[in-house]
Amino acid sequence: MSNEKIPYKIYLEEKDMPKQWYNVRADMKKKPAPLLNPATGKPCTAEELSHVFCNELVQQELNETDPYIAIPQEIQDFYKMFRPSPLIRAYFLEKKLGTPAKIYYKFEGNNTSGSHKLNSAIAQAYYAKKQGLKGVTTETGAGQWGTALSMACSYFDLDCQVYMVKVSYEQKPFRREVMRTYGANVTPSPSMTTEVGRKILAEFPETGGSLGCAISEAVEAATSQEGYRYVLGSVLSQVLLHQTVIGLECKTALDKYGEKPDIIIGCAGGGSNLGGLIAPFMGEKLRGEADYQIIAVEPASCPSLTRGTYAYDFCDTGKICPLQKMYTLGSGFMPSPNHAGGLRYHGMSAILSELYDQGLMEARSVEQTSVFEAAQQFARVEGILPAPESSHAIRVAIDEALKCKETGEEKTILFGLTGTGYFDMYAYAAYNDGKMGDYIPTDEEIAKSIANLPKIG
Amino acid sequence: MSNEKIPYKIYLEEKDMPKQWYNVRADMKKKPAPLLNPATGKPCTAEELSHVFCNELVQQELNETDPYIAIPQEIQDFYKMFRPSPLIRAYFLEKKLGTPAKIYYKFEGNNTSGSHKLNSAIAQAYYAKKQGLKGVTTETGAGQWGTALSMACSYFDLDCQVYMVKVSYEQKPFRREVMRTYGANVTPSPSMTTEVGRKILAEFPETGGSLGCAISEAVEAATSQEGYRYVLGSVLSQVLLHQTVIGLECKTALDKYGEKPDIIIGCAGGGSNLGGLIAPFMGEKLRGEADYQIIAVEPASCPSLTRGTYAYDFCDTGKICPLQKMYTLGSGFMPSPNHAGGLRYHGMSAILSELYDQGLMEARSVEQTSVFEAAQQFARVEGILPAPESSHAIRVAIDEALKCKETGEEKTILFGLTGTGYFDMYAYAAYNDGKMGDYIPTDEEIAKSIANLPKIG
């Protein structure tokens, strides 16, 4: 093992880090459908979007033509704080599985936010600062996005207002403290600080909150304060654009060693990680230069790609954001309790939805207990305790490696390891204690939720 | 900043990783005093030590002559799971401080144990496996050592029995779950599983336990089970030996860029991190090849180097381990509550004690609130949330960099960043809420504790 040519961890040199993000939409013949204004049913204009989002981010959101967008020097500098992230050859896992497959994973968890979210947080904070704003607002559930944004805002001396789902605020006090350590103002949602929060509290004083409610509060806070905008950590095309640093680094590192993945695997909630990981490979596929098997992995409890429908829907349960055409379970879909908080989203990125609809990628759903089984197996041999979200990709990577063991095929498998599970130990405790269950929504539940989609498009 | 020749993060290539540990005792003219058998008052023999420790580790403990000891290939392989660790140029911190000093830090926290402890844990587990043992026992307080040992034992399929101080077991359930995820058997101490535990519980049924009690239980468990030995995460010379990979990697990385530190700073509890970091530099100093200012940083609440005495003492409060000559506050010293659990030790490594006594290194004590102030400042610009222990080194590194700002000196400062603070958020919360206090023992308290030292040597 020690004589292998390819090292355990491939780190690019800083000079080889991406200087441009890759905009996969430029290479798509059929583009994702445009965002619609729910009031008019017409495509959102830049002017309309600029009330909620920063100007340059609106331009990125609407840009379907430029294949490359320069990464500003300030963001490139910040990236050097935690990037390049390692591309790791899973020698230990391969050996444990006894597979002829070669397994690589791109590990995005070696920063204090614990995930890839920082890649987009710093970009969004930069553009907010450049626009001369005072601060930004956002929501957070599990807390990784909120932490990443806190770090980014701290760097640019921007005020950061995070609405954290109340039940998470209370159950994850450590995440909250990390955000506070970075100077963020963290408010349990629903709160008395917004009109929508006060209204919900009047009606449901005991509610633990929801992501939809937190989004509504964050958007209201952004639009009601002078010099503030709202930022989001996934789903939007601008976020996927920033996350392409993941895939671009992967591609450069693999090319350096003459490696080419046969299968690329990523977990998918809103799609930010998967979209970033696969982008340059998908670009080659779209241009007919190469072929890759690409697999999105989602929880069986929230199966938007595998069991949802492709239609216009609200991105938020509060129904105040633009409508997006996507694979969705309906904005009113209530996923069952699942420890992968980052994957409990009813919809999916418009880009990934369109690529999936065109048959350019596959999707699989996996059950929670099998995900934690894979997580534990991985942790014990690779030495990294993975986030529950990331472990969805591990599950399918192991499954594919075991198929290779049966067939003898020496496939090269690449998967995205988005983050660490240090703040998810309640979930691991449930698994360790044999108290973790699985839940799969019935066809009736999904049909009922989808029946309530807005009648547009 | 982006045109600097020296990258933000220096990663050695795997082929440049150390293949030998460096045994600094070989270059010391006056060696550390030998361990004494408390029953006979005479130096411990290898045979006596081998009842408690693995045979090869006993040899390493007693070896004062060989400057280099080969790292077995299996351990070199495992090191590649999480090493080389990055040597980071603190450009962001330098800029924030406005200092002409160049600041480097060696970051050991990028592994699931969250600290440098894994460097020795894997070595100790390897030798236990090689000896054909069934398993090992140990104690853990804050939990980083227990986690590291759990990971190492999982890799070698060894049983791992961890006695965790009961109050930590209850207050840090997440650390416990990480250990369980790696298959360790974690028992709150005192427990009913040992004679000493039952005795203590009979007398103090409500006790939250102590490190001394947990050591006693772990040693009893090791010596009363066939095929088990006891392992320790710091203080011992064998542990410092394994930790020299930290300093050796630093030296290679700095040499690559023609850099030479003027000041080397590390936090010191039992001394494992500091001893590992400074070893190759101290070797040059001992051989008269170079000079370095070396600073050990300890908490003002537990100031063994700065206010202790150099004498033989027990390494454990249970008084069952060999006597060691060291700087100590007395084995009965009760450090006040301090969030840097890893630095709450009454004594210090025999090697470091002797080097300090010879005037080859300095020591400083710092107060808790000033440590967390430095931790927060560091986290906000360098993007890593440091462990409270590591933050002691950050405090002094910042102090030294600010001195350079005053004098205009362009000193090169190297410090050890031993780990991350993800499991220390209670401490950060206390700081964020302004509820953190400082405590400095009085001269009378220290004198009273030291008066009870054993009358030997």
CSV table of N, CA, C and O in Angstrom, one decimal, chain A residues 128-223:
chain,number,residue,atom,x,y,z
A,128,ALA,N,-22.1,41.4,-1.0
A,128,ALA,CA,-22.9,42.3,-0.1
A,128,ALA,C,-22.0,43.5,0.4
A,128,ALA,O,-22.4,44.6,0.4
A,129,LYS,N,-20.8,43.2,0.7
A,129,LYS,CA,-19.8,44.2,1.2
A,129,LYS,C,-19.5,45.2,0.0
A,129,LYS,O,-19.5,46.4,0.2
A,130,LYS,N,-19.3,44.6,-1.1
A,130,LYS,CA,-19.0,45.4,-2.3
A,130,LYS,C,-20.1,46.4,-2.7
A,130,LYS,O,-19.9,47.5,-3.1
A,131,GLN,N,-21.3,45.9,-2.4
A,131,GLN,CA,-22.5,46.8,-2.7
A,131,GLN,C,-22.7,47.8,-1.6
A,131,GLN,O,-23.6,48.7,-1.7
A,132,GLY,N,-21.8,47.8,-0.6
A,132,GLY,CA,-21.9,48.8,0.5
A,132,GLY,C,-23.0,48.5,1.5
A,132,GLY,O,-23.5,49.4,2.2
A,133,LEU,N,-23.5,47.3,1.6
A,133,LEU,CA,-24.5,46.9,2.5
A,133,LEU,C,-24.0,46.9,3.9
A,133,LEU,O,-22.8,46.8,4.2
A,134,LYS,N,-25.0,47.0,4.9
A,134,LYS,CA,-24.6,46.9,6.3
A,134,LYS,C,-24.5,45.5,6.7
A,134,LYS,O,-23.7,45.1,7.6
A,135,GLY,N,-25.4,44.6,6.2
A,135,GLY,CA,-25.4,43.3,6.6
A,135,GLY,C,-26.4,42.4,5.8
A,135,GLY,O,-27.0,42.9,4.8
A,136,VAL,N,-26.5,41.1,6.2
A,136,VAL,CA,-27.3,40.2,5.5
A,136,VAL,C,-28.1,39.4,6.5
A,136,VAL,O,-27.7,39.3,7.7
A,137,THR,N,-29.2,38.8,6.0
A,137,THR,CA,-30.0,38.0,6.9
A,137,THR,C,-30.2,36.6,6.2
A,137,THR,O,-30.1,36.5,5.0
A,138,THR,N,-30.4,35.6,7.0
A,138,THR,CA,-30.6,34.3,6.5
A,138,THR,C,-31.3,33.4,7.5
A,138,THR,O,-31.5,33.8,8.7
A,139,GLU,N,-31.6,32.2,7.1
A,139,GLU,CA,-32.2,31.3,8.0
A,139,GLU,C,-31.2,30.1,8.1
A,139,GLU,O,-30.4,29.9,7.2
A,140,THR,N,-31.3,29.3,9.2
A,140,THR,CA,-30.5,28.1,9.3
A,140,THR,C,-31.3,27.1,10.0
A,140,THR,O,-32.1,27.4,11.0
A,141,GLY,N,-31.1,25.8,9.6
A,141,GLY,CA,-31.8,24.7,10.3
A,141,GLY,C,-30.8,24.0,11.1
A,141,GLY,O,-30.6,24.3,12.3
A,142,ALA,N,-30.1,23.1,10.5
A,142,ALA,CA,-29.1,22.3,11.2
A,142,ALA,C,-27.9,23.2,11.7
A,142,ALA,O,-27.2,22.9,12.7
A,143,GLY,N,-27.7,24.3,11.0
A,143,GLY,CA,-26.7,25.3,11.5
A,143,GLY,C,-25.4,25.4,10.7
A,143,GLY,O,-24.6,26.3,10.9
A,144,GLN,N,-25.2,24.5,9.7
A,144,GLN,CA,-24.0,24.6,8.9
A,144,GLN,C,-23.9,25.9,8.1
A,144,GLN,O,-22.9,26.6,8.0
A,145,TRP,N,-25.0,26.2,7.4
A,145,TRP,CA,-25.0,27.4,6.6
A,145,TRP,C,-24.9,28.6,7.4
A,145,TRP,O,-24.1,29.5,7.1
A,146,GLY,N,-25.6,28.7,8.6
A,146,GLY,CA,-25.5,29.8,9.4
A,146,GLY,C,-24.1,30.0,9.9
A,146,GLY,O,-23.6,31.2,10.0
A,147,THR,N,-23.4,28.9,10.3
A,147,THR,CA,-22.1,29.0,10.7
A,147,THR,C,-21.2,29.6,9.6
A,147,THR,O,-20.3,30.5,9.9
A,148,ALA,N,-21.3,29.0,8.5
A,148,ALA,CA,-20.5,29.5,7.3
A,148,ALA,C,-20.7,31.0,7.1
A,148,ALA,O,-19.7,31.7,6.9
A,149,LEU,N,-22.0,31.4,7.1
A,149,LEU,CA,-22.2,32.8,6.8
A,149,LEU,C,-21.7,33.7,7.9
A,149,LEU,O,-21.2,34.8,7.6
A,150,SER,N,-21.8,33.2,9.1
A,150,SER,CA,-21.2,34.0,10.3
A,150,SER,C,-19.7,34.2,10.1
A,150,SER,O,-19.2,35.3,10.3
A,151,MET,N,-19.0,33.1,9.7
A,151,MET,CA,-17.6,33.2,9.4
A,151,MET,C,-17.3,34.2,8.3
A,151,MET,O,-16.4,35.1,8.4
A,152,ALA,N,-18.1,34.2,7.3
A,152,ALA,CA,-17.8,35.0,6.1
A,152,ALA,C,-18.1,36.5,6.5
A,152,ALA,O,-17.3,37.4,6.1
A,153,CYS,N,-19.2,36.7,7.2
A,153,CYS,CA,-19.5,38.1,7.6
A,153,CYS,C,-18.5,38.7,8.5
A,153,CYS,O,-18.2,39.9,8.5
A,154,SER,N,-18.1,37.8,9.4
A,154,SER,CA,-17.0,38.3,10.4
A,154,SER,C,-15.8,38.8,9.6
A,154,SER,O,-15.2,39.8,10.0
A,155,TYR,N,-15.5,38.1,8.6
A,155,TYR,CA,-14.3,38.4,7.8
A,155,TYR,C,-14.4,39.8,7.1
A,155,TYR,O,-13.5,40.6,7.0
A,156,PHE,N,-15.7,40.1,6.7
A,156,PHE,CA,-15.9,41.3,6.0
A,156,PHE,C,-16.5,42.4,6.8
A,156,PHE,O,-17.0,43.4,6.3
A,157,ASP,N,-16.6,42.2,8.1
A,157,ASP,CA,-17.2,43.1,9.1
A,157,ASP,C,-18.6,43.5,8.7
A,157,ASP,O,-19.0,44.6,8.7
A,158,LEU,N,-19.4,42.5,8.3
A,158,LEU,CA,-20.8,42.7,7.9
A,158,LEU,C,-21.7,42.2,9.1
A,158,LEU,O,-21.3,41.2,9.7
A,159,ASP,N,-22.8,42.9,9.3
A,159,ASP,CA,-23.7,42.4,10.3
A,159,ASP,C,-24.4,41.1,9.8
A,159,ASP,O,-24.7,41.0,8.6
A,160,CYS,N,-24.5,40.1,10.6
A,160,CYS,CA,-25.1,38.8,10.2
A,160,CYS,C,-26.2,38.4,11.1
A,160,CYS,O,-26.0,38.2,12.3
A,161,GLN,N,-27.4,38.4,10.5
A,161,GLN,CA,-28.6,38.1,11.3
A,161,GLN,C,-29.1,36.7,10.9
A,161,GLN,O,-29.6,36.6,9.8
A,162,VAL,N,-29.1,35.8,11.8
A,162,VAL,CA,-29.5,34.4,11.5
A,162,VAL,C,-30.7,34.1,12.2
A,162,VAL,O,-30.8,34.2,13.5
A,163,TYR,N,-31.7,33.7,11.5
A,163,TYR,CA,-33.0,33.1,12.1
A,163,TYR,C,-32.8,31.6,12.1
A,163,TYR,O,-32.8,30.9,11.1
A,164,MET,N,-32.7,31.1,13.3
A,164,MET,CA,-32.5,29.7,13.5
A,164,MET,C,-33.8,29.0,14.0
A,164,MET,O,-34.4,29.4,15.0
A,165,VAL,N,-34.2,27.9,13.3
A,165,VAL,CA,-35.4,27.2,13.7
A,165,VAL,C,-35.3,26.9,15.2
A,165,VAL,O,-34.4,26.4,15.7
A,166,LYS,N,-36.4,27.4,15.9
A,166,LYS,CA,-36.3,27.4,17.3
A,166,LYS,C,-36.0,26.0,17.9
A,166,LYS,O,-35.1,26.0,18.9
A,167,VAL,N,-36.5,25.0,17.4
A,167,VAL,CA,-36.2,23.6,17.9
A,167,VAL,C,-34.7,23.3,17.8
A,167,VAL,O,-34.1,22.7,18.7
A,168,SER,N,-34.1,23.7,16.7
A,168,SER,CA,-32.7,23.6,16.5
A,168,SER,C,-31.9,24.5,17.4
A,168,SER,O,-30.9,24.1,18.0
A,169,TYR,N,-32.4,25.7,17.6
A,169,TYR,CA,-31.7,26.7,18.5
A,169,TYR,C,-31.6,26.1,19.9
A,169,TYR,O,-30.6,26.2,20.6
A,170,GLU,N,-32.7,25.4,20.3
A,170,GLU,CA,-32.7,24.8,21.6
A,170,GLU,C,-31.9,23.5,21.7
A,170,GLU,O,-31.2,23.2,22.7
A,171,GLN,N,-32.0,22.7,20.6
A,171,GLN,CA,-31.4,21.4,20.7
A,171,GLN,C,-29.9,21.4,20.3
A,171,GLN,O,-29.2,20.5,20.5
A,172,LYS,N,-29.5,22.4,19.5
A,172,LYS,CA,-28.1,22.5,19.1
A,172,LYS,C,-27.5,23.8,19.6
A,172,LYS,O,-27.0,24.7,18.8
A,173,PRO,N,-27.4,23.9,20.9
A,173,PRO,CA,-26.8,25.2,21.5
A,173,PRO,C,-25.4,25.4,21.1
A,173,PRO,O,-24.9,26.5,21.0
A,174,PHE,N,-24.7,24.3,20.7
A,174,PHE,CA,-23.3,24.4,20.4
A,174,PHE,C,-23.1,25.1,19.0
A,174,PHE,O,-22.2,25.9,18.8
A,175,ARG,N,-24.0,24.7,18.1
A,175,ARG,CA,-23.9,25.4,16.8
A,175,ARG,C,-24.2,26.9,16.9
A,175,ARG,O,-23.5,27.7,16.3
A,176,ARG,N,-25.2,27.2,17.8
A,176,ARG,CA,-25.5,28.6,18.1
A,176,ARG,C,-24.3,29.3,18.6
A,176,ARG,O,-24.0,30.5,18.2
A,177,GLU,N,-23.6,28.7,19.5
A,177,GLU,CA,-22.4,29.3,20.1
A,177,GLU,C,-21.3,29.6,19.1
A,177,GLU,O,-20.6,30.5,19.2
A,178,VAL,N,-21.1,28.6,18.2
A,178,VAL,CA,-20.1,28.9,17.2
A,178,VAL,C,-20.5,30.1,16.4
A,178,VAL,O,-19.6,31.0,16.2
A,179,MET,N,-21.7,30.3,16.0
A,179,MET,CA,-22.2,31.5,15.3
A,179,MET,C,-21.9,32.7,16.1
A,179,MET,O,-21.4,33.7,15.6
A,180,ARG,N,-22.3,32.7,17.4
A,180,ARG,CA,-22.1,33.8,18.3
A,180,ARG,C,-20.6,34.2,18.4
A,180,ARG,O,-20.2,35.3,18.5
A,181,THR,N,-19.8,33.1,18.4
A,181,THR,CA,-18.3,33.4,18.6
A,181,THR,C,-17.8,34.1,17.3
A,181,THR,O,-16.9,34.9,17.4
A,182,TYR,N,-18.5,33.9,16.2
A,182,TYR,CA,-18.1,34.7,15.0
A,182,TYR,C,-18.9,36.0,14.9
A,182,TYR,O,-18.9,36.6,13.8
A,183,GLY,N,-19.6,36.4,16.0
A,183,GLY,CA,-20.2,37.7,16.0
A,183,GLY,C,-21.6,37.8,15.4
A,183,GLY,O,-22.2,38.9,15.3
A,184,ALA,N,-22.2,36.6,15.1
A,184,ALA,CA,-23.5,36.7,14.4
A,184,ALA,C,-24.6,36.9,15.5
A,184,ALA,O,-24.4,36.6,16.7
A,185,ASN,N,-25.7,37.5,15.1
A,185,ASN,CA,-26.9,37.7,15.9
A,185,ASN,C,-27.8,36.5,15.6
A,185,ASN,O,-28.4,36.5,14.5
A,186,VAL,N,-28.0,35.6,16.5
A,186,VAL,CA,-28.8,34.4,16.2
A,186,VAL,C,-30.1,34.5,17.0
A,186,VAL,O,-30.1,34.7,18.2
A,187,THR,N,-31.2,34.5,16.2
A,187,THR,CA,-32.5,34.6,16.8
A,187,THR,C,-33.3,33.3,16.6
A,187,THR,O,-33.4,32.8,15.5
A,188,PRO,N,-33.9,32.8,17.7
A,188,PRO,CA,-34.8,31.6,17.5
A,188,PRO,C,-36.0,32.0,16.7
A,188,PRO,O,-36.6,33.1,17.0
A,189,SER,N,-36.4,31.2,15.8
A,189,SER,CA,-37.5,31.5,14.9
A,189,SER,C,-38.6,30.5,15.1
A,189,SER,O,-38.4,29.3,15.2
A,190,PRO,N,-39.9,31.0,15.3
A,190,PRO,CA,-40.4,32.3,15.1
A,190,PRO,C,-40.1,33.2,16.3
A,190,PRO,O,-39.9,32.8,17.4
A,191,SER,N,-39.9,34.5,16.0
A,191,SER,CA,-39.5,35.5,17.0
A,191,SER,C,-40.5,36.7,17.0
A,191,SER,O,-41.3,36.8,16.1
A,192,MET,N,-40.3,37.6,18.0
A,192,MET,CA,-41.1,38.8,18.0
A,192,MET,C,-40.5,39.9,17.2
A,192,MET,O,-41.0,41.0,17.2
A,193,THR,N,-39.4,39.6,16.5
A,193,THR,CA,-38.7,40.7,15.8
A,193,THR,C,-39.3,41.0,14.4
A,193,THR,O,-38.9,42.0,13.8
A,194,THR,N,-40.1,40.1,13.9
A,194,THR,CA,-40.7,40.4,12.6
A,194,THR,C,-42.3,40.2,12.7
A,194,THR,O,-42.8,39.6,13.6
A,195,GLU,N,-42.9,40.8,11.7
A,195,GLU,CA,-44.4,40.8,11.7
A,195,GLU,C,-44.8,39.3,11.5
A,195,GLU,O,-45.7,38.9,12.2
A,196,VAL,N,-44.2,38.6,10.6
A,196,VAL,CA,-44.6,37.2,10.3
A,196,VAL,C,-44.3,36.4,11.6
A,196,VAL,O,-45.2,35.5,11.9
A,197,GLY,N,-43.3,36.6,12.3
A,197,GLY,CA,-43.0,35.9,13.5
A,197,GLY,C,-44.0,36.1,14.6
A,197,GLY,O,-44.5,35.2,15.2
A,198,ARG,N,-44.4,37.4,14.8
A,198,ARG,CA,-45.3,37.7,15.8
A,198,ARG,C,-46.7,37.1,15.5
A,198,ARG,O,-47.4,36.6,16.3
A,199,LYS,N,-47.0,37.1,14.2
A,199,LYS,CA,-48.3,36.5,13.8
A,199,LYS,C,-48.4,35.0,14.1
A,199,LYS,O,-49.3,34.5,14.6
A,200,ILE,N,-47.3,34.3,13.7
A,200,ILE,CA,-47.2,32.9,14.0
A,200,ILE,C,-47.2,32.6,15.5
A,200,ILE,O,-47.9,31.7,15.9
A,201,LEU,N,-46.5,33.4,16.2
A,201,LEU,CA,-46.5,33.2,17.7
A,201,LEU,C,-47.8,33.4,18.3
A,201,LEU,O,-48.2,32.7,19.3
A,202,ALA,N,-48.6,34.4,17.8
A,202,ALA,CA,-49.9,34.7,18.3
A,202,ALA,C,-50.8,33.5,18.1
A,202,ALA,O,-51.6,33.1,19.0
A,203,GLU,N,-50.6,32.8,16.9
A,203,GLU,CA,-51.5,31.7,16.6
A,203,GLU,C,-51.0,30.4,17.2
A,203,GLU,O,-51.8,29.6,17.7
A,204,PHE,N,-49.7,30.2,17.2
A,204,PHE,CA,-49.1,29.0,17.8
A,204,PHE,C,-48.0,29.3,18.8
A,204,PHE,O,-46.8,29.2,18.5
A,205,PRO,N,-48.4,29.7,20.0
A,205,PRO,CA,-47.3,30.2,20.9
A,205,PRO,C,-46.3,29.1,21.3
A,205,PRO,O,-45.2,29.4,21.6
A,206,GLU,N,-46.6,27.9,21.1
A,206,GLU,CA,-45.7,26.8,21.5
A,206,GLU,C,-44.9,26.2,20.4
A,206,GLU,O,-44.2,25.2,20.6
A,207,THR,N,-45.0,26.7,19.2
A,207,THR,CA,-44.4,26.1,18.0
A,207,THR,C,-42.9,26.1,18.1
A,207,THR,O,-42.3,27.0,18.7
A,208,GLY,N,-42.3,25.0,17.6
A,208,GLY,CA,-40.8,24.9,17.6
A,208,GLY,C,-40.2,25.5,16.3
A,208,GLY,O,-39.0,25.5,16.1
A,209,GLY,N,-41.1,26.1,15.5
A,209,GLY,CA,-40.6,26.7,14.3
A,209,GLY,C,-40.4,25.8,13.1
A,209,GLY,O,-40.6,24.6,13.3
A,210,SER,N,-40.1,26.3,12.0
A,210,SER,CA,-39.8,25.5,10.8
A,210,SER,C,-38.9,26.3,9.9
A,210,SER,O,-38.8,27.5,10.0
A,211,LEU,N,-38.3,25.6,8.9
A,211,LEU,CA,-37.4,26.3,8.0
A,211,LEU,C,-38.2,27.3,7.2
A,211,LEU,O,-37.7,28.5,6.9
A,212,GLY,N,-39.4,27.0,6.8
A,212,GLY,CA,-40.2,27.9,6.0
A,212,GLY,C,-40.5,29.2,6.8
A,212,GLY,O,-40.4,30.3,6.2
A,213,CYS,N,-40.8,29.1,8.0
A,213,CYS,CA,-41.1,30.2,8.9
A,213,CYS,C,-39.8,31.1,9.0
A,213,CYS,O,-39.8,32.3,8.9
A,214,ALA,N,-38.7,30.4,9.2
A,214,ALA,CA,-37.4,31.1,9.4
A,214,ALA,C,-37.0,31.9,8.1
A,214,ALA,O,-36.5,33.0,8.2
A,215,ILE,N,-37.3,31.3,6.9
A,215,ILE,CA,-37.0,32.0,5.7
A,215,ILE,C,-37.9,33.2,5.6
A,215,ILE,O,-37.4,34.3,5.3
A,216,SER,N,-39.2,33.1,6.0
A,216,SER,CA,-40.1,34.2,5.9
A,216,SER,C,-39.6,35.3,6.8
A,216,SER,O,-39.6,36.5,6.4
A,217,GLU,N,-39.1,35.0,8.0
A,217,GLU,CA,-38.6,36.0,8.9
A,217,GLU,C,-37.3,36.7,8.4
A,217,GLU,O,-37.2,37.9,8.4
A,218,ALA,N,-36.5,35.8,7.8
A,218,ALA,CA,-35.2,36.4,7.3
A,218,ALA,C,-35.4,37.3,6.1
A,218,ALA,O,-34.8,38.4,6.0
A,219,VAL,N,-36.4,36.9,5.2
A,219,VAL,CA,-36.7,37.8,4.1
A,219,VAL,C,-37.3,39.1,4.5
A,219,VAL,O,-36.9,40.2,4.1
A,220,GLU,N,-38.2,39.0,5.5
A,220,GLU,CA,-38.8,40.2,6.0
A,220,GLU,C,-37.8,41.1,6.7
A,220,GLU,O,-37.8,42.3,6.5
A,221,ALA,N,-36.9,40.5,7.4
A,221,ALA,CA,-35.9,41.3,8.1
A,221,ALA,C,-35.0,42.0,7.1
A,221,ALA,O,-34.6,43.2,7.3
A,222,ALA,N,-34.7,41.3,6.0
A,222,ALA,CA,-33.8,41.9,4.9
A,222,ALA,C,-34.5,43.1,4.2
A,222,ALA,O,-33.9,44.1,4.0
A,223,THR,N,-35.8,42.9,3.9
A,223,THR,CA,-36.4,43.9,3.1
A,223,THR,C,-37.0,45.0,3.9
A,223,THR,O,-37.3,46.1,3.4
